[in-house]
Amino acid sequence: MKNEEFVDDVLRRVGRNVVLFQQLEQLLKFIVANGKLAGFASELKTLKEAQESKVNKQTMGTLVGQYVENSNPESDKQSTEPEEIDEIYFSFSFRIECDDDYYKSKNEALAQLVTERNDLIHHLLPRFDMKSPQNCKSLSQELDEQSDKIRLEINHLKATTKSLIDGRKILATYFQSEEARKDLELSFLKQSPLILMLGDIATQISREDGWALISSAGQLIKEHAPEEFAQMKKKHGYSSLKKLIQASDIFDIYEEVTPKGGTRILYKLKAGC
């Protein structure tokens, strides 16, 4: 084989590995950009676009750090949900659950590939002796071994990407369902000022057996939150506290016979609420 052929062989392998590194980087960008999103419904599109723009400008080293940290068993998983919510708040997070050994090995493998990628792009030429067949052979073997390592991580990232896409499809299907609509309505109802007040009242004026009179609760709400009470039908679609309490699914209701033969309606928080 002529010396030029040895050189061309190395250059083909260099080009192949550069393309493989780019493929690896694109997969990392997709996972990092789409693996976590949180915000109010009205700002989700803007947040997503800003997140994608930011990720597209990041280096491979930064991408690897963010990707690996998302599988860190010791990372903080605290919720970013705001204290006050006055519209639909969406939060999606995709994590790779693993043990400490896997996390460390994956961190080391990807960090090594970042070093090798930088070396390939910026430092290969000084050690590439195009006049030496032996140097060309050595570099070709090194590039083949590097190719195998990149492909291994690409296959892993492809599987991770598929899981992420499948998860988003499941979530999208759920949000388009009647079940999701009912769940959202119930969630808003449970966080409404009226329901929160009813919960407080139930614990403050309850009898020894835990039950509280709905009529007494109504009187207190009319006194301390007249506007909320007046807008109950408009905001929630229920014309009485009894119907509102039943719809919230966090209270038990009980009709009790009075000593004079009448009835009174009582309620209390369900166990665990």
mmCIF file of N, CA, C and O in Angstrom, residues 43-102:
data_model
loop_
_atom_site.group_PDB
_atom_site.id
_atom_site.type_symbol
_atom_site.label_atom_id
_atom_site.label_comp_id
_atom_site.label_asym_id
_atom_site.label_seq_id
_atom_site.Cartn_x
_atom_site.Cartn_y
_atom_site.Cartn_z
ATOM 1 N N GLU A 43 -46.748 30.271 29.301
ATOM 2 C CA GLU A 43 -45.361 30.584 28.996
ATOM 3 C C GLU A 43 -44.549 29.373 28.545
ATOM 4 O O GLU A 43 -43.350 29.494 28.274
ATOM 5 N N LEU A 44 -45.198 28.215 28.415
ATOM 6 C CA LEU A 44 -44.462 26.992 28.082
ATOM 7 C C LEU A 44 -43.746 27.077 26.741
ATOM 8 O O LEU A 44 -42.591 26.667 26.607
ATOM 9 N N LYS A 45 -44.434 27.587 25.718
ATOM 10 C CA LYS A 45 -43.830 27.659 24.382
ATOM 11 C C LYS A 45 -42.576 28.520 24.399
ATOM 12 O O LYS A 45 -41.536 28.131 23.859
ATOM 13 N N THR A 46 -42.655 29.671 25.042
ATOM 14 C CA THR A 46 -41.506 30.573 25.129
ATOM 15 C C THR A 46 -40.367 29.938 25.917
ATOM 16 O O THR A 46 -39.195 30.031 25.539
ATOM 17 N N LEU A 47 -40.706 29.277 27.017
ATOM 18 C CA LEU A 47 -39.692 28.607 27.842
ATOM 19 C C LEU A 47 -38.993 27.501 27.073
ATOM 20 O O LEU A 47 -37.764 27.356 27.157
ATOM 21 N N LYS A 48 -39.760 26.739 26.323
ATOM 22 C CA LYS A 48 -39.189 25.625 25.553
ATOM 23 C C LYS A 48 -38.248 26.143 24.469
ATOM 24 O O LYS A 48 -37.153 25.604 24.263
ATOM 25 N N GLU A 49 -38.650 27.192 23.772
ATOM 26 C CA GLU A 49 -37.809 27.763 22.725
ATOM 27 C C GLU A 49 -36.514 28.321 23.310
ATOM 28 O O GLU A 49 -35.434 28.145 22.733
ATOM 29 N N ALA A 50 -36.615 28.995 24.435
ATOM 30 C CA ALA A 50 -35.424 29.554 25.090
ATOM 31 C C ALA A 50 -34.487 28.444 25.561
ATOM 32 O O ALA A 50 -33.257 28.561 25.459
ATOM 33 N N GLN A 51 -35.071 27.370 26.078
ATOM 34 C CA GLN A 51 -34.274 26.250 26.559
ATOM 35 C C GLN A 51 -33.538 25.577 25.407
ATOM 36 O O GLN A 51 -32.346 25.254 25.523
ATOM 37 N N GLU A 52 -34.217 25.366 24.287
ATOM 38 C CA GLU A 52 -33.588 24.745 23.121
ATOM 39 C C GLU A 52 -32.466 25.628 22.567
ATOM 40 O O GLU A 52 -31.405 25.130 22.180
ATOM 41 N N SER A 53 -32.719 26.944 22.519
ATOM 42 C CA SER A 53 -31.706 27.876 22.021
ATOM 43 C C SER A 53 -30.460 27.850 22.904
ATOM 44 O O SER A 53 -29.327 27.856 22.401
ATOM 45 N N LYS A 54 -30.661 27.809 24.210
ATOM 46 C CA LYS A 54 -29.541 27.778 25.150
ATOM 47 C C LYS A 54 -28.737 26.495 24.999
ATOM 48 O O LYS A 54 -27.498 26.524 24.954
ATOM 49 N N VAL A 55 -29.435 25.360 24.908
ATOM 50 C CA VAL A 55 -28.765 24.064 24.804
ATOM 51 C C VAL A 55 -27.971 23.963 23.503
ATOM 52 O O VAL A 55 -26.865 23.409 23.472
ATOM 53 N N ASN A 56 -28.505 24.500 22.417
ATOM 54 C CA ASN A 56 -27.826 24.413 21.120
ATOM 55 C C ASN A 56 -26.497 25.155 21.100
ATOM 56 O O ASN A 56 -25.649 24.898 20.238
ATOM 57 N N LYS A 57 -26.302 26.067 22.047
ATOM 58 C CA LYS A 57 -25.049 26.833 22.097
ATOM 59 C C LYS A 57 -24.033 26.218 23.059
ATOM 60 O O LYS A 57 -22.899 26.706 23.153
ATOM 61 N N GLN A 58 -24.421 25.173 23.765
ATOM 62 C CA GLN A 58 -23.537 24.599 24.784
ATOM 63 C C GLN A 58 -22.513 23.645 24.181
ATOM 64 O O GLN A 58 -22.758 23.000 23.154
ATOM 65 N N THR A 59 -21.376 23.559 24.848
ATOM 66 C CA THR A 59 -20.322 22.648 24.412
ATOM 67 C C THR A 59 -20.680 21.213 24.775
ATOM 68 O O THR A 59 -21.551 20.971 25.623
ATOM 69 N N MET A 60 -19.993 20.285 24.173
ATOM 70 C CA MET A 60 -20.249 18.878 24.459
ATOM 71 C C MET A 60 -19.959 18.552 25.917
ATOM 72 O O MET A 60 -20.669 17.767 26.556
ATOM 73 N N GLY A 61 -18.922 19.185 26.464
ATOM 74 C CA GLY A 61 -18.591 18.945 27.866
ATOM 75 C C GLY A 61 -19.701 19.375 28.798
ATOM 76 O O GLY A 61 -20.030 18.682 29.766
ATOM 77 N N THR A 62 -20.301 20.537 28.523
ATOM 78 C CA THR A 62 -21.416 21.024 29.343
ATOM 79 C C THR A 62 -22.616 20.110 29.206
ATOM 80 O O THR A 62 -23.300 19.796 30.200
ATOM 81 N N LEU A 63 -22.889 19.663 27.994
ATOM 82 C CA LEU A 63 -24.022 18.764 27.749
ATOM 83 C C LEU A 63 -23.856 17.461 28.517
ATOM 84 O O LEU A 63 -24.801 16.959 29.125
ATOM 85 N N VAL A 64 -22.659 16.916 28.473
ATOM 86 C CA VAL A 64 -22.392 15.669 29.192
ATOM 87 C C VAL A 64 -22.602 15.866 30.688
ATOM 88 O O VAL A 64 -23.207 15.017 31.358
ATOM 89 N N GLY A 65 -22.134 16.991 31.220
ATOM 90 C CA GLY A 65 -22.314 17.262 32.640
ATOM 91 C C GLY A 65 -23.778 17.311 33.033
ATOM 92 O O GLY A 65 -24.181 16.735 34.048
ATOM 93 N N GLN A 66 -24.604 17.983 32.223
ATOM 94 C CA GLN A 66 -26.032 18.090 32.523
ATOM 95 C C GLN A 66 -26.720 16.739 32.367
ATOM 96 O O GLN A 66 -27.579 16.380 33.173
ATOM 97 N N TYR A 67 -26.354 16.010 31.345
ATOM 98 C CA TYR A 67 -26.978 14.709 31.111
ATOM 99 C C TYR A 67 -26.658 13.733 32.239
ATOM 100 O O TYR A 67 -27.549 13.072 32.789
ATOM 101 N N VAL A 68 -25.401 13.655 32.615
ATOM 102 C CA VAL A 68 -24.985 12.710 33.647
ATOM 103 C C VAL A 68 -25.549 13.099 35.005
ATOM 104 O O VAL A 68 -25.988 12.245 35.784
ATOM 105 N N GLU A 69 -25.571 14.403 35.291
ATOM 106 C CA GLU A 69 -26.062 14.855 36.591
ATOM 107 C C GLU A 69 -27.531 14.497 36.792
ATOM 108 O O GLU A 69 -27.984 14.298 37.916
ATOM 109 N N ASN A 70 -28.259 14.368 35.697
ATOM 110 C CA ASN A 70 -29.673 14.016 35.795
ATOM 111 C C ASN A 70 -29.882 12.576 36.260
ATOM 112 O O ASN A 70 -30.995 12.182 36.582
ATOM 113 N N SER A 71 -28.812 11.793 36.285
ATOM 114 C CA SER A 71 -28.920 10.422 36.794
ATOM 115 C C SER A 71 -28.151 10.248 38.099
ATOM 116 O O SER A 71 -27.978 9.127 38.575
ATOM 117 N N ASN A 72 -27.702 11.367 38.679
ATOM 118 C CA ASN A 72 -26.961 11.302 39.934
ATOM 119 C C ASN A 72 -27.897 10.880 41.071
ATOM 120 O O ASN A 72 -28.858 11.587 41.377
ATOM 121 N N PRO A 73 -27.631 9.746 41.712
ATOM 122 C CA PRO A 73 -28.511 9.286 42.807
ATOM 123 C C PRO A 73 -28.586 10.264 43.971
ATOM 124 O O PRO A 73 -29.552 10.253 44.730
ATOM 125 N N GLU A 74 -27.574 11.119 44.122
ATOM 126 C CA GLU A 74 -27.540 12.049 45.242
ATOM 127 C C GLU A 74 -28.008 13.450 44.870
ATOM 128 O O GLU A 74 -27.956 14.363 45.689
ATOM 129 N N SER A 75 -28.458 13.642 43.632
ATOM 130 C CA SER A 75 -28.870 14.989 43.209
ATOM 131 C C SER A 75 -30.158 15.398 43.905
ATOM 132 O O SER A 75 -30.990 14.567 44.271
ATOM 133 N N ASP A 76 -30.337 16.696 44.067
ATOM 134 C CA ASP A 76 -31.517 17.247 44.740
ATOM 135 C C ASP A 76 -32.726 17.154 43.826
ATOM 136 O O ASP A 76 -32.695 17.601 42.694
ATOM 137 N N LYS A 77 -33.817 16.548 44.311
ATOM 138 C CA LYS A 77 -35.023 16.369 43.515
ATOM 139 C C LYS A 77 -36.164 17.257 43.998
ATOM 140 O O LYS A 77 -37.322 16.954 43.820
ATOM 141 N N GLN A 78 -35.821 18.393 44.620
ATOM 142 C CA GLN A 78 -36.849 19.274 45.151
ATOM 143 C C GLN A 78 -37.714 19.846 44.030
ATOM 144 O O GLN A 78 -37.244 20.139 42.938
ATOM 145 N N SER A 79 -38.987 20.015 44.342
ATOM 146 C CA SER A 79 -39.926 20.558 43.368
ATOM 147 C C SER A 79 -39.690 22.048 43.163
ATOM 148 O O SER A 79 -39.333 22.770 44.080
ATOM 149 N N THR A 80 -39.877 22.504 41.916
ATOM 150 C CA THR A 80 -39.745 23.924 41.596
ATOM 151 C C THR A 80 -41.112 24.589 41.499
ATOM 152 O O THR A 80 -41.225 25.717 41.029
ATOM 153 N N GLU A 81 -42.158 23.893 41.930
ATOM 154 C CA GLU A 81 -43.518 24.426 41.824
ATOM 155 C C GLU A 81 -43.655 25.686 42.671
ATOM 156 O O GLU A 81 -43.266 25.716 43.833
ATOM 157 N N PRO A 82 -44.200 26.761 42.093
ATOM 158 C CA PRO A 82 -44.365 28.009 42.853
ATOM 159 C C PRO A 82 -45.396 27.860 43.960
ATOM 160 O O PRO A 82 -46.267 26.989 43.896
ATOM 161 N N GLU A 83 -45.290 28.722 44.966
ATOM 162 C CA GLU A 83 -46.211 28.645 46.099
ATOM 163 C C GLU A 83 -47.629 29.039 45.699
ATOM 164 O O GLU A 83 -48.599 28.446 46.169
ATOM 165 N N GLU A 84 -47.748 30.054 44.842
ATOM 166 C CA GLU A 84 -49.067 30.514 44.420
ATOM 167 C C GLU A 84 -49.290 30.153 42.954
ATOM 168 O O GLU A 84 -48.476 30.486 42.096
ATOM 169 N N ILE A 85 -50.391 29.459 42.673
ATOM 170 C CA ILE A 85 -50.712 29.028 41.320
ATOM 171 C C ILE A 85 -52.094 29.541 40.940
ATOM 172 O O ILE A 85 -53.085 29.173 41.567
ATOM 173 N N ASP A 86 -52.134 30.410 39.929
ATOM 174 C CA ASP A 86 -53.421 30.944 39.504
ATOM 175 C C ASP A 86 -53.785 30.533 38.082
ATOM 176 O O ASP A 86 -54.759 31.016 37.509
ATOM 177 N N GLU A 87 -52.972 29.660 37.491
ATOM 178 C CA GLU A 87 -53.307 29.039 36.207
ATOM 179 C C GLU A 87 -52.619 27.685 36.143
ATOM 180 O O GLU A 87 -51.868 27.326 37.048
ATOM 181 N N ILE A 88 -52.863 26.943 35.084
ATOM 182 C CA ILE A 88 -52.293 25.599 34.987
ATOM 183 C C ILE A 88 -50.766 25.671 35.009
ATOM 184 O O ILE A 88 -50.157 26.410 34.235
ATOM 185 N N TYR A 89 -50.165 24.911 35.908
ATOM 186 C CA TYR A 89 -48.709 24.836 36.011
ATOM 187 C C TYR A 89 -48.278 23.439 35.575
ATOM 188 O O TYR A 89 -48.756 22.437 36.097
ATOM 189 N N PHE A 90 -47.380 23.398 34.616
ATOM 190 C CA PHE A 90 -46.932 22.127 34.034
ATOM 191 C C PHE A 90 -45.495 21.847 34.441
ATOM 192 O O PHE A 90 -44.645 22.735 34.397
ATOM 193 N N SER A 91 -45.238 20.618 34.842
ATOM 194 C CA SER A 91 -43.878 20.235 35.204
ATOM 195 C C SER A 91 -43.594 18.829 34.684
ATOM 196 O O SER A 91 -44.311 17.883 35.014
ATOM 197 N N PHE A 92 -42.564 18.712 33.839
ATOM 198 C CA PHE A 92 -42.175 17.421 33.276
ATOM 199 C C PHE A 92 -40.694 17.210 33.515
ATOM 200 O O PHE A 92 -39.875 18.088 33.263
ATOM 201 N N SER A 93 -40.346 16.050 34.047
ATOM 202 C CA SER A 93 -38.942 15.752 34.309
ATOM 203 C C SER A 93 -38.645 14.297 33.962
ATOM 204 O O SER A 93 -39.349 13.392 34.407
ATOM 205 N N PHE A 94 -37.627 14.097 33.154
ATOM 206 C CA PHE A 94 -37.213 12.755 32.740
ATOM 207 C C PHE A 94 -35.883 12.443 33.410
ATOM 208 O O PHE A 94 -34.894 13.153 33.230
ATOM 209 N N ARG A 95 -35.862 11.385 34.201
ATOM 210 C CA ARG A 95 -34.653 11.010 34.928
ATOM 211 C C ARG A 95 -34.265 9.568 34.632
ATOM 212 O O ARG A 95 -35.121 8.732 34.350
ATOM 213 N N ILE A 96 -32.967 9.318 34.706
ATOM 214 C CA ILE A 96 -32.446 7.952 34.584
ATOM 215 C C ILE A 96 -32.099 7.488 35.984
ATOM 216 O O ILE A 96 -31.138 7.967 36.594
ATOM 217 N N GLU A 97 -32.901 6.591 36.510
ATOM 218 C CA GLU A 97 -32.646 6.083 37.856
ATOM 219 C C GLU A 97 -31.549 5.018 37.806
ATOM 220 O O GLU A 97 -31.623 4.073 37.014
ATOM 221 N N CYS A 98 -30.524 5.176 38.628
ATOM 222 C CA CYS A 98 -29.410 4.222 38.612
ATOM 223 C C CYS A 98 -28.722 4.226 39.968
ATOM 224 O O CYS A 98 -28.978 5.082 40.823
ATOM 225 N N ASP A 99 -27.825 3.258 40.153
ATOM 226 C CA ASP A 99 -27.074 3.225 41.401
ATOM 227 C C ASP A 99 -25.799 4.057 41.253
ATOM 228 O O ASP A 99 -25.464 4.555 40.175
ATOM 229 N N ASP A 100 -25.074 4.185 42.337
ATOM 230 C CA ASP A 100 -23.889 5.044 42.361
ATOM 231 C C ASP A 100 -22.790 4.540 41.428
ATOM 232 O O ASP A 100 -22.099 5.338 40.778
ATOM 233 N N ASP A 101 -22.631 3.223 41.325
ATOM 234 C CA ASP A 101 -21.575 2.653 40.471
ATOM 235 C C ASP A 101 -21.831 2.974 39.000
ATOM 236 O O ASP A 101 -20.908 3.341 38.254
ATOM 237 N N TYR A 102 -23.091 2.845 38.586
ATOM 238 C CA TYR A 102 -23.429 3.141 37.189
ATOM 239 C C TYR A 102 -23.210 4.619 36.898
ATOM 240 O O TYR A 102 -22.663 4.983 35.856
#
